[in-house]
Amino acid sequence: AQSVTQLDSHVSVSEGTPVLLRCNYSSSYSPSLFWYVQHPNKGLQLLLKYTSAATLVKGINGFEAEFKKSETSFHLTKPSAHMSDAAEYFCVVSDLYNNNDMRFGAGTRLTVKP
Amino acid sequence: DTGVSQDPRHKITKRGQNVTFRCDPISEHNRLYWYRQTLGQGPEFLTYFQNEAQLEKSRLLSDRFSAERPKGSFSTLEIQRTEQGDSAMYLCASSPRTSGTYEQYFGPGTRLTVT
């Protein structure tokens, strides 16, 4: 069985400060891990994915995440928040060899203050 | 725009009525997925198709729900005898059939409100 836990339901940062969105996963298999972003009235957009290659994954819009197997974590970071980053973020785990079974976390709402 | 499209974007219906949603995937993608997302939660898997074959269904998909993808292109999701608990965002996603890991591309969703 696979699951993810997003440790914060809401994160608030000031524009220009670092962003950290935390995600822990549980997987019986070698996992694939993803971060998706959902802006209001928009579809889910892939930010980045980990698929057993480099443990530090760079994504779009300056986001990156580090896969830490010992900690079963895949936290999302960005050095400097922008107002346009305000959205809902979802951490997702799937079996590396069966992407049909994708398990989403409950989401973290990121607020960016001016 | 060549992304995943869904129609309608919003649907309000009375309890007991039937509703049907449509999803048009990215044209070269042969896998199509349906998810349900309720307020404050992440999307939950409902079912998926490879071409026209429905290969997996979640236990969330009660017998009031049916999905089709008759020609391996667009898909429809029908809910019969809607209940207030069916109110949610219904998301469609598609992905290409390639070796290795691939991501799913999501549509904007259909928001269903059952009154």
PDB file of N, CA, C and O in Angstrom, chain A residues 10-86:
ATOM      1  N   HIS A  10      -1.666  24.255   5.646  1.00  0.00           N
ATOM      2  CA  HIS A  10      -1.563  25.636   5.193  1.00  0.00           C
ATOM      3  C   HIS A  10      -0.187  26.173   5.574  1.00  0.00           C
ATOM      4  O   HIS A  10       0.247  26.007   6.717  1.00  0.00           O
ATOM      5  N   VAL A  11       0.473  26.793   4.599  1.00  0.00           N
ATOM      6  CA  VAL A  11       1.757  27.455   4.828  1.00  0.00           C
ATOM      7  C   VAL A  11       1.642  28.888   4.328  1.00  0.00           C
ATOM      8  O   VAL A  11       1.140  29.123   3.217  1.00  0.00           O
ATOM      9  N   SER A  12       2.102  29.815   5.139  1.00  0.00           N
ATOM     10  CA  SER A  12       2.072  31.230   4.754  1.00  0.00           C
ATOM     11  C   SER A  12       3.486  31.774   4.806  1.00  0.00           C
ATOM     12  O   SER A  12       4.184  31.610   5.815  1.00  0.00           O
ATOM     13  N   VAL A  13       3.913  32.421   3.723  1.00  0.00           N
ATOM     14  CA  VAL A  13       5.248  33.018   3.660  1.00  0.00           C
ATOM     15  C   VAL A  13       5.136  34.423   3.089  1.00  0.00           C
ATOM     16  O   VAL A  13       4.127  34.769   2.460  1.00  0.00           O
ATOM     17  N   SER A  14       6.160  35.198   3.287  1.00  0.00           N
ATOM     18  CA  SER A  14       6.232  36.525   2.677  1.00  0.00           C
ATOM     19  C   SER A  14       6.938  36.421   1.335  1.00  0.00           C
ATOM     20  O   SER A  14       7.816  35.568   1.137  1.00  0.00           O
ATOM     21  N   GLU A  15       6.552  37.282   0.424  1.00  0.00           N
ATOM     22  CA  GLU A  15       7.187  37.301  -0.892  1.00  0.00           C
ATOM     23  C   GLU A  15       8.689  37.493  -0.726  1.00  0.00           C
ATOM     24  O   GLU A  15       9.148  38.313   0.085  1.00  0.00           O
ATOM     25  N   GLY A  16       9.448  36.685  -1.477  1.00  0.00           N
ATOM     26  CA  GLY A  16      10.898  36.785  -1.411  1.00  0.00           C
ATOM     27  C   GLY A  16      11.558  35.898  -0.380  1.00  0.00           C
ATOM     28  O   GLY A  16      12.786  35.767  -0.359  1.00  0.00           O
ATOM     29  N   THR A  17      10.767  35.252   0.474  1.00  0.00           N
ATOM     30  CA  THR A  17      11.325  34.348   1.487  1.00  0.00           C
ATOM     31  C   THR A  17      11.219  32.907   1.007  1.00  0.00           C
ATOM     32  O   THR A  17      10.448  32.604   0.097  1.00  0.00           O
ATOM     33  N   PRO A  18      11.982  31.986   1.631  1.00  0.00           N
ATOM     34  CA  PRO A  18      11.971  30.596   1.167  1.00  0.00           C
ATOM     35  C   PRO A  18      10.643  29.891   1.455  1.00  0.00           C
ATOM     36  O   PRO A  18       9.925  30.209   2.397  1.00  0.00           O
ATOM     37  N   VAL A  19      10.376  28.895   0.609  1.00  0.00           N
ATOM     38  CA  VAL A  19       9.193  28.055   0.753  1.00  0.00           C
ATOM     39  C   VAL A  19       9.638  26.634   1.079  1.00  0.00           C
ATOM     40  O   VAL A  19      10.567  26.109   0.465  1.00  0.00           O
ATOM     41  N   LEU A  20       8.953  26.021   2.056  1.00  0.00           N
ATOM     42  CA  LEU A  20       9.163  24.611   2.378  1.00  0.00           C
ATOM     43  C   LEU A  20       7.807  23.963   2.566  1.00  0.00           C
ATOM     44  O   LEU A  20       7.053  24.331   3.471  1.00  0.00           O
ATOM     45  N   LEU A  21       7.470  23.011   1.718  1.00  0.00           N
ATOM     46  CA  LEU A  21       6.246  22.235   1.847  1.00  0.00           C
ATOM     47  C   LEU A  21       6.655  20.790   2.083  1.00  0.00           C
ATOM     48  O   LEU A  21       7.357  20.193   1.280  1.00  0.00           O
ATOM     49  N   ARG A  22       6.183  20.239   3.215  1.00  0.00           N
ATOM     50  CA  ARG A  22       6.689  18.937   3.650  1.00  0.00           C
ATOM     51  C   ARG A  22       5.784  17.777   3.230  1.00  0.00           C
ATOM     52  O   ARG A  22       4.551  17.885   3.288  1.00  0.00           O
ATOM     53  N   CYS A  23       6.439  16.688   2.856  1.00  0.00           N
ATOM     54  CA  CYS A  23       5.722  15.495   2.421  1.00  0.00           C
ATOM     55  C   CYS A  23       6.480  14.259   2.885  1.00  0.00           C
ATOM     56  O   CYS A  23       7.683  14.133   2.643  1.00  0.00           O
ATOM     57  N   ASN A  24       5.772  13.349   3.541  1.00  0.00           N
ATOM     58  CA  ASN A  24       6.307  12.042   3.876  1.00  0.00           C
ATOM     59  C   ASN A  24       5.497  10.977   3.147  1.00  0.00           C
ATOM     60  O   ASN A  24       4.283  11.121   2.996  1.00  0.00           O
ATOM     61  N   TYR A  25       6.162   9.935   2.714  1.00  0.00           N
ATOM     62  CA  TYR A  25       5.473   8.913   1.955  1.00  0.00           C
ATOM     63  C   TYR A  25       5.646   7.550   2.611  1.00  0.00           C
ATOM     64  O   TYR A  25       6.552   7.332   3.426  1.00  0.00           O
ATOM     65  N   SER A  26       4.762   6.658   2.222  1.00  0.00           N
ATOM     66  CA  SER A  26       4.862   5.264   2.609  1.00  0.00           C
ATOM     67  C   SER A  26       4.629   4.426   1.358  1.00  0.00           C
ATOM     68  O   SER A  26       3.663   4.675   0.631  1.00  0.00           O
ATOM     69  N   SER A  27       5.520   3.489   1.100  1.00  0.00           N
ATOM     70  CA  SER A  27       5.372   2.680  -0.107  1.00  0.00           C
ATOM     71  C   SER A  27       5.984   1.309   0.094  1.00  0.00           C
ATOM     72  O   SER A  27       7.077   1.185   0.655  1.00  0.00           O
ATOM     73  N   SER A  28       5.264   0.306  -0.371  1.00  0.00           N
ATOM     74  CA  SER A  28       5.776  -1.067  -0.303  1.00  0.00           C
ATOM     75  C   SER A  28       6.740  -1.356  -1.436  1.00  0.00           C
ATOM     76  O   SER A  28       7.431  -2.371  -1.424  1.00  0.00           O
ATOM     77  N   TYR A  29       6.750  -0.497  -2.427  1.00  0.00           N
ATOM     78  CA  TYR A  29       7.555  -0.717  -3.616  1.00  0.00           C
ATOM     79  C   TYR A  29       8.500   0.461  -3.812  1.00  0.00           C
ATOM     80  O   TYR A  29       8.436   1.437  -3.081  1.00  0.00           O
ATOM     81  N   SER A  30       9.346   0.361  -4.801  1.00  0.00           N
ATOM     82  CA  SER A  30      10.151   1.521  -5.179  1.00  0.00           C
ATOM     83  C   SER A  30       9.196   2.601  -5.671  1.00  0.00           C
ATOM     84  O   SER A  30       8.435   2.374  -6.609  1.00  0.00           O
ATOM     85  N   PRO A  31       9.235   3.750  -5.049  1.00  0.00           N
ATOM     86  CA  PRO A  31       8.224   4.761  -5.388  1.00  0.00           C
ATOM     87  C   PRO A  31       8.653   5.695  -6.503  1.00  0.00           C
ATOM     88  O   PRO A  31       9.827   5.947  -6.720  1.00  0.00           O
ATOM     89  N   SER A  32       7.645   6.192  -7.196  1.00  0.00           N
ATOM     90  CA  SER A  32       7.788   7.422  -7.962  1.00  0.00           C
ATOM     91  C   SER A  32       7.090   8.493  -7.131  1.00  0.00           C
ATOM     92  O   SER A  32       6.052   8.229  -6.513  1.00  0.00           O
ATOM     93  N   LEU A  33       7.636   9.680  -7.132  1.00  0.00           N
ATOM     94  CA  LEU A  33       7.056  10.770  -6.342  1.00  0.00           C
ATOM     95  C   LEU A  33       6.912  12.006  -7.218  1.00  0.00           C
ATOM     96  O   LEU A  33       7.765  12.289  -8.067  1.00  0.00           O
ATOM     97  N   PHE A  34       5.828  12.711  -7.001  1.00  0.00           N
ATOM     98  CA  PHE A  34       5.497  13.880  -7.810  1.00  0.00           C
ATOM     99  C   PHE A  34       5.031  14.999  -6.884  1.00  0.00           C
ATOM    100  O   PHE A  34       4.502  14.764  -5.796  1.00  0.00           O
ATOM    101  N   TRP A  35       5.199  16.211  -7.366  1.00  0.00           N
ATOM    102  CA  TRP A  35       4.513  17.366  -6.803  1.00  0.00           C
ATOM    103  C   TRP A  35       3.703  18.003  -7.926  1.00  0.00           C
ATOM    104  O   TRP A  35       4.227  18.281  -9.006  1.00  0.00           O
ATOM    105  N   TYR A  36       2.418  18.234  -7.626  1.00  0.00           N
ATOM    106  CA  TYR A  36       1.526  18.940  -8.534  1.00  0.00           C
ATOM    107  C   TYR A  36       1.064  20.224  -7.856  1.00  0.00           C
ATOM    108  O   TYR A  36       0.927  20.289  -6.631  1.00  0.00           O
ATOM    109  N   VAL A  37       0.760  21.228  -8.670  1.00  0.00           N
ATOM    110  CA  VAL A  37       0.202  22.482  -8.172  1.00  0.00           C
ATOM    111  C   VAL A  37      -1.165  22.697  -8.798  1.00  0.00           C
ATOM    112  O   VAL A  37      -1.386  22.351  -9.963  1.00  0.00           O
ATOM    113  N   GLN A  38      -2.070  23.254  -8.011  1.00  0.00           N
ATOM    114  CA  GLN A  38      -3.426  23.514  -8.500  1.00  0.00           C
ATOM    115  C   GLN A  38      -3.784  24.959  -8.188  1.00  0.00           C
ATOM    116  O   GLN A  38      -3.982  25.327  -7.026  1.00  0.00           O
ATOM    117  N   HIS A  39      -3.872  25.766  -9.228  1.00  0.00           N
ATOM    118  CA  HIS A  39      -4.339  27.139  -9.085  1.00  0.00           C
ATOM    119  C   HIS A  39      -5.856  27.144  -9.208  1.00  0.00           C
ATOM    120  O   HIS A  39      -6.433  26.263  -9.860  1.00  0.00           O
ATOM    121  N   PRO A  40      -6.514  28.110  -8.594  1.00  0.00           N
ATOM    122  CA  PRO A  40      -7.983  28.170  -8.665  1.00  0.00           C
ATOM    123  C   PRO A  40      -8.482  28.124 -10.104  1.00  0.00           C
ATOM    124  O   PRO A  40      -7.943  28.807 -10.977  1.00  0.00           O
ATOM    125  N   ASN A  41      -9.450  27.282 -10.341  1.00  0.00           N
ATOM    126  CA  ASN A  41     -10.083  27.147 -11.657  1.00  0.00           C
ATOM    127  C   ASN A  41      -9.120  26.687 -12.749  1.00  0.00           C
ATOM    128  O   ASN A  41      -9.387  26.898 -13.937  1.00  0.00           O
ATOM    129  N   LYS A  42      -8.017  26.101 -12.341  1.00  0.00           N
ATOM    130  CA  LYS A  42      -7.064  25.558 -13.319  1.00  0.00           C
ATOM    131  C   LYS A  42      -6.851  24.067 -13.035  1.00  0.00           C
ATOM    132  O   LYS A  42      -7.056  23.595 -11.930  1.00  0.00           O
ATOM    133  N   GLY A  43      -6.395  23.343 -14.047  1.00  0.00           N
ATOM    134  CA  GLY A  43      -6.080  21.935 -13.848  1.00  0.00           C
ATOM    135  C   GLY A  43      -4.801  21.747 -13.052  1.00  0.00           C
ATOM    136  O   GLY A  43      -3.988  22.650 -12.934  1.00  0.00           O
ATOM    137  N   LEU A  44      -4.636  20.567 -12.509  1.00  0.00           N
ATOM    138  CA  LEU A  44      -3.404  20.231 -11.808  1.00  0.00           C
ATOM    139  C   LEU A  44      -2.231  20.259 -12.783  1.00  0.00           C
ATOM    140  O   LEU A  44      -2.306  19.708 -13.878  1.00  0.00           O
ATOM    141  N   GLN A  45      -1.146  20.877 -12.356  1.00  0.00           N
ATOM    142  CA  GLN A  45       0.031  21.004 -13.204  1.00  0.00           C
ATOM    143  C   GLN A  45       1.210  20.344 -12.508  1.00  0.00           C
ATOM    144  O   GLN A  45       1.459  20.575 -11.327  1.00  0.00           O
ATOM    145  N   LEU A  46       1.954  19.529 -13.264  1.00  0.00           N
ATOM    146  CA  LEU A  46       3.111  18.861 -12.691  1.00  0.00           C
ATOM    147  C   LEU A  46       4.242  19.862 -12.468  1.00  0.00           C
ATOM    148  O   LEU A  46       4.628  20.590 -13.379  1.00  0.00           O
ATOM    149  N   LEU A  47       4.770  19.871 -11.232  1.00  0.00           N
ATOM    150  CA  LEU A  47       5.927  20.709 -10.915  1.00  0.00           C
ATOM    151  C   LEU A  47       7.228  19.946 -11.144  1.00  0.00           C
ATOM    152  O   LEU A  47       8.179  20.480 -11.702  1.00  0.00           O
ATOM    153  N   LEU A  48       7.259  18.709 -10.644  1.00  0.00           N
ATOM    154  CA  LEU A  48       8.464  17.900 -10.765  1.00  0.00           C
ATOM    155  C   LEU A  48       8.143  16.452 -10.413  1.00  0.00           C
ATOM    156  O   LEU A  48       7.084  16.176  -9.843  1.00  0.00           O
ATOM    157  N   LYS A  49       9.098  15.559 -10.778  1.00  0.00           N
ATOM    158  CA  LYS A  49       8.897  14.146 -10.465  1.00  0.00           C
ATOM    159  C   LYS A  49      10.215  13.478 -10.142  1.00  0.00           C
ATOM    160  O   LYS A  49      11.271  13.860 -10.664  1.00  0.00           O
ATOM    161  N   TYR A  50      10.165  12.497  -9.259  1.00  0.00           N
ATOM    162  CA  TYR A  50      11.310  11.661  -8.924  1.00  0.00           C
ATOM    163  C   TYR A  50      11.005  10.246  -9.389  1.00  0.00           C
ATOM    164  O   TYR A  50       9.956   9.695  -9.079  1.00  0.00           O
ATOM    165  N   THR A  51      11.979   9.676 -10.134  1.00  0.00           N
ATOM    166  CA  THR A  51      11.752   8.328 -10.671  1.00  0.00           C
ATOM    167  C   THR A  51      13.007   7.485 -10.566  1.00  0.00           C
ATOM    168  O   THR A  51      13.391   6.805 -11.501  1.00  0.00           O
ATOM    169  N   SER A  52      13.667   7.516  -9.443  1.00  0.00           N
ATOM    170  CA  SER A  52      14.810   6.672  -9.086  1.00  0.00           C
ATOM    171  C   SER A  52      16.118   7.115  -9.720  1.00  0.00           C
ATOM    172  O   SER A  52      17.083   6.381  -9.692  1.00  0.00           O
ATOM    173  N   ALA A  53      16.155   8.291 -10.289  1.00  0.00           N
ATOM    174  CA  ALA A  53      17.414   8.815 -10.806  1.00  0.00           C
ATOM    175  C   ALA A  53      18.022   9.727  -9.723  1.00  0.00           C
ATOM    176  O   ALA A  53      18.140   9.338  -8.584  1.00  0.00           O
ATOM    177  N   ALA A  54      18.376  10.938 -10.074  1.00  0.00           N
ATOM    178  CA  ALA A  54      18.983  11.856  -9.113  1.00  0.00           C
ATOM    179  C   ALA A  54      18.014  12.139  -7.975  1.00  0.00           C
ATOM    180  O   ALA A  54      16.818  12.331  -8.189  1.00  0.00           O
ATOM    181  N   THR A  55      18.529  12.169  -6.752  1.00  0.00           N
ATOM    182  CA  THR A  55      17.654  12.386  -5.599  1.00  0.00           C
ATOM    183  C   THR A  55      17.226  13.838  -5.448  1.00  0.00           C
ATOM    184  O   THR A  55      16.207  14.108  -4.819  1.00  0.00           O
ATOM    185  N   LEU A  56      17.991  14.763  -6.016  1.00  0.00           N
ATOM    186  CA  LEU A  56      17.581  16.162  -6.007  1.00  0.00           C
ATOM    187  C   LEU A  56      16.964  16.461  -7.364  1.00  0.00           C
ATOM    188  O   LEU A  56      17.627  16.376  -8.396  1.00  0.00           O
ATOM    189  N   VAL A  57      15.690  16.798  -7.337  1.00  0.00           N
ATOM    190  CA  VAL A  57      14.941  16.979  -8.568  1.00  0.00           C
ATOM    191  C   VAL A  57      14.587  18.449  -8.738  1.00  0.00           C
ATOM    192  O   VAL A  57      14.061  19.077  -7.816  1.00  0.00           O
ATOM    193  N   LYS A  58      14.888  18.973  -9.885  1.00  0.00           N
ATOM    194  CA  LYS A  58      14.536  20.373 -10.181  1.00  0.00           C
ATOM    195  C   LYS A  58      13.293  20.393 -11.053  1.00  0.00           C
ATOM    196  O   LYS A  58      13.149  19.589 -11.987  1.00  0.00           O
ATOM    197  N   GLY A  59      12.393  21.331 -10.741  1.00  0.00           N
ATOM    198  CA  GLY A  59      11.163  21.419 -11.492  1.00  0.00           C
ATOM    199  C   GLY A  59      10.980  22.784 -12.123  1.00  0.00           C
ATOM    200  O   GLY A  59      11.921  23.556 -12.248  1.00  0.00           O
ATOM    201  N   ILE A  60       9.739  23.073 -12.461  1.00  0.00           N
ATOM    202  CA  ILE A  60       9.447  24.352 -13.093  1.00  0.00           C
ATOM    203  C   ILE A  60       9.314  25.455 -12.052  1.00  0.00           C
ATOM    204  O   ILE A  60       9.118  25.176 -10.863  1.00  0.00           O
ATOM    205  N   ASN A  61       9.438  26.690 -12.509  1.00  0.00           N
ATOM    206  CA  ASN A  61       9.209  27.876 -11.669  1.00  0.00           C
ATOM    207  C   ASN A  61      10.126  27.937 -10.447  1.00  0.00           C
ATOM    208  O   ASN A  61       9.755  28.524  -9.435  1.00  0.00           O
ATOM    209  N   GLY A  62      11.319  27.348 -10.543  1.00  0.00           N
ATOM    210  CA  GLY A  62      12.299  27.454  -9.475  1.00  0.00           C
ATOM    211  C   GLY A  62      12.107  26.495  -8.316  1.00  0.00           C
ATOM    212  O   GLY A  62      12.829  26.561  -7.321  1.00  0.00           O
ATOM    213  N   PHE A  63      11.139  25.588  -8.407  1.00  0.00           N
ATOM    214  CA  PHE A  63      10.916  24.610  -7.341  1.00  0.00           C
ATOM    215  C   PHE A  63      11.876  23.431  -7.474  1.00  0.00           C
ATOM    216  O   PHE A  63      12.286  23.073  -8.570  1.00  0.00           O
ATOM    217  N   GLU A  64      12.216  22.839  -6.340  1.00  0.00           N
ATOM    218  CA  GLU A  64      12.967  21.600  -6.337  1.00  0.00           C
ATOM    219  C   GLU A  64      12.562  20.768  -5.137  1.00  0.00           C
ATOM    220  O   GLU A  64      11.951  21.271  -4.188  1.00  0.00           O
ATOM    221  N   ALA A  65      12.875  19.477  -5.210  1.00  0.00           N
ATOM    222  CA  ALA A  65      12.543  18.566  -4.120  1.00  0.00           C
ATOM    223  C   ALA A  65      13.657  17.540  -3.988  1.00  0.00           C
ATOM    224  O   ALA A  65      14.301  17.177  -4.974  1.00  0.00           O
ATOM    225  N   GLU A  66      13.855  17.066  -2.775  1.00  0.00           N
ATOM    226  CA  GLU A  66      14.899  16.086  -2.520  1.00  0.00           C
ATOM    227  C   GLU A  66      14.287  14.811  -1.977  1.00  0.00           C
ATOM    228  O   GLU A  66      13.545  14.824  -0.988  1.00  0.00           O
ATOM    229  N   PHE A  67      14.589  13.694  -2.633  1.00  0.00           N
ATOM    230  CA  PHE A  67      14.133  12.385  -2.187  1.00  0.00           C
ATOM    231  C   PHE A  67      15.102  11.882  -1.125  1.00  0.00           C
ATOM    232  O   PHE A  67      16.301  11.739  -1.382  1.00  0.00           O
ATOM    233  N   LYS A  68      14.583  11.627   0.082  1.00  0.00           N
ATOM    234  CA  LYS A  68      15.402  11.084   1.166  1.00  0.00           C
ATOM    235  C   LYS A  68      14.783   9.767   1.621  1.00  0.00           C
ATOM    236  O   LYS A  68      13.804   9.749   2.374  1.00  0.00           O
ATOM    237  N   LYS A  69      15.377   8.680   1.156  1.00  0.00           N
ATOM    238  CA  LYS A  69      14.811   7.370   1.452  1.00  0.00           C
ATOM    239  C   LYS A  69      14.847   7.068   2.944  1.00  0.00           C
ATOM    240  O   LYS A  69      13.894   6.506   3.495  1.00  0.00           O
ATOM    241  N   SER A  70      15.936   7.451   3.606  1.00  0.00           N
ATOM    242  CA  SER A  70      16.068   7.148   5.037  1.00  0.00           C
ATOM    243  C   SER A  70      15.003   7.846   5.866  1.00  0.00           C
ATOM    244  O   SER A  70      14.614   7.369   6.926  1.00  0.00           O
ATOM    245  N   GLU A  71      14.540   8.985   5.385  1.00  0.00           N
ATOM    246  CA  GLU A  71      13.522   9.749   6.101  1.00  0.00           C
ATOM    247  C   GLU A  71      12.138   9.581   5.463  1.00  0.00           C
ATOM    248  O   GLU A  71      11.180  10.175   5.952  1.00  0.00           O
ATOM    249  N   THR A  72      12.046   8.817   4.407  1.00  0.00           N
ATOM    250  CA  THR A  72      10.811   8.667   3.607  1.00  0.00           C
ATOM    251  C   THR A  72      10.152  10.020   3.372  1.00  0.00           C
ATOM    252  O   THR A  72       8.952  10.207   3.604  1.00  0.00           O
ATOM    253  N   SER A  73      10.978  10.971   2.913  1.00  0.00           N
ATOM    254  CA  SER A  73      10.458  12.320   2.692  1.00  0.00           C
ATOM    255  C   SER A  73      10.729  12.788   1.272  1.00  0.00           C
ATOM    256  O   SER A  73      11.633  12.297   0.590  1.00  0.00           O
ATOM    257  N   PHE A  74       9.942  13.742   0.859  1.00  0.00           N
ATOM    258  CA  PHE A  74      10.091  14.354  -0.475  1.00  0.00           C
ATOM    259  C   PHE A  74       9.584  15.784  -0.352  1.00  0.00           C
ATOM    260  O   PHE A  74       8.557  16.153  -0.907  1.00  0.00           O
ATOM    261  N   HIS A  75      10.309  16.599   0.380  1.00  0.00           N
ATOM    262  CA  HIS A  75       9.888  17.973   0.646  1.00  0.00           C
ATOM    263  C   HIS A  75      10.136  18.876  -0.556  1.00  0.00           C
ATOM    264  O   HIS A  75      11.152  18.763  -1.239  1.00  0.00           O
ATOM    265  N   LEU A  76       9.222  19.801  -0.758  1.00  0.00           N
ATOM    266  CA  LEU A  76       9.293  20.751  -1.874  1.00  0.00           C
ATOM    267  C   LEU A  76       9.832  22.084  -1.359  1.00  0.00           C
ATOM    268  O   LEU A  76       9.366  22.579  -0.326  1.00  0.00           O
ATOM    269  N   THR A  77      10.788  22.665  -2.074  1.00  0.00           N
ATOM    270  CA  THR A  77      11.374  23.934  -1.651  1.00  0.00           C
ATOM    271  C   THR A  77      11.497  24.889  -2.825  1.00  0.00           C
ATOM    272  O   THR A  77      11.511  24.487  -3.994  1.00  0.00           O
ATOM    273  N   LYS A  78      11.578  26.167  -2.456  1.00  0.00           N
ATOM    274  CA  LYS A  78      11.859  27.220  -3.427  1.00  0.00           C
ATOM    275  C   LYS A  78      12.580  28.323  -2.665  1.00  0.00           C
ATOM    276  O   LYS A  78      12.147  28.697  -1.575  1.00  0.00           O
ATOM    277  N   PRO A  79      13.673  28.836  -3.205  1.00  0.00           N
ATOM    278  CA  PRO A  79      14.463  29.798  -2.433  1.00  0.00           C
ATOM    279  C   PRO A  79      13.738  31.111  -2.146  1.00  0.00           C
ATOM    280  O   PRO A  79      13.947  31.720  -1.094  1.00  0.00           O
ATOM    281  N   SER A  80      12.900  31.545  -3.091  1.00  0.00           N
ATOM    282  CA  SER A  80      12.287  32.853  -2.959  1.00  0.00           C
ATOM    283  C   SER A  80      10.864  32.807  -3.508  1.00  0.00           C
ATOM    284  O   SER A  80      10.655  32.605  -4.702  1.00  0.00           O
ATOM    285  N   ALA A  81       9.899  33.014  -2.642  1.00  0.00           N
ATOM    286  CA  ALA A  81       8.495  32.919  -3.048  1.00  0.00           C
ATOM    287  C   ALA A  81       8.071  34.126  -3.867  1.00  0.00           C
ATOM    288  O   ALA A  81       8.485  35.267  -3.615  1.00  0.00           O
ATOM    289  N   HIS A  82       7.199  33.838  -4.826  1.00  0.00           N
ATOM    290  CA  HIS A  82       6.603  34.885  -5.657  1.00  0.00           C
ATOM    291  C   HIS A  82       5.101  34.868  -5.434  1.00  0.00           C
ATOM    292  O   HIS A  82       4.530  33.827  -5.107  1.00  0.00           O
ATOM    293  N   MET A  83       4.472  36.008  -5.615  1.00  0.00           N
ATOM    294  CA  MET A  83       3.023  36.083  -5.392  1.00  0.00           C
ATOM    295  C   MET A  83       2.275  35.041  -6.216  1.00  0.00           C
ATOM    296  O   MET A  83       1.272  34.468  -5.769  1.00  0.00           O
ATOM    297  N   SER A  84       2.785  34.767  -7.410  1.00  0.00           N
ATOM    298  CA  SER A  84       2.104  33.821  -8.303  1.00  0.00           C
ATOM    299  C   SER A  84       2.226  32.370  -7.831  1.00  0.00           C
ATOM    300  O   SER A  84       1.595  31.483  -8.403  1.00  0.00           O
ATOM    301  N   ASP A  85       3.036  32.138  -6.790  1.00  0.00           N
ATOM    302  CA  ASP A  85       3.156  30.770  -6.256  1.00  0.00           C
ATOM    303  C   ASP A  85       1.981  30.390  -5.358  1.00  0.00           C
ATOM    304  O   ASP A  85       1.848  29.224  -4.981  1.00  0.00           O
ATOM    305  N   ALA A  86       1.163  31.347  -4.988  1.00  0.00           N
ATOM    306  CA  ALA A  86       0.025  31.053  -4.121  1.00  0.00           C
ATOM    307  C   ALA A  86      -0.916  30.080  -4.818  1.00  0.00           C
ATOM    308  O   ALA A  86      -1.437  30.373  -5.909  1.00  0.00           O
TER     309      ALA A  86
END
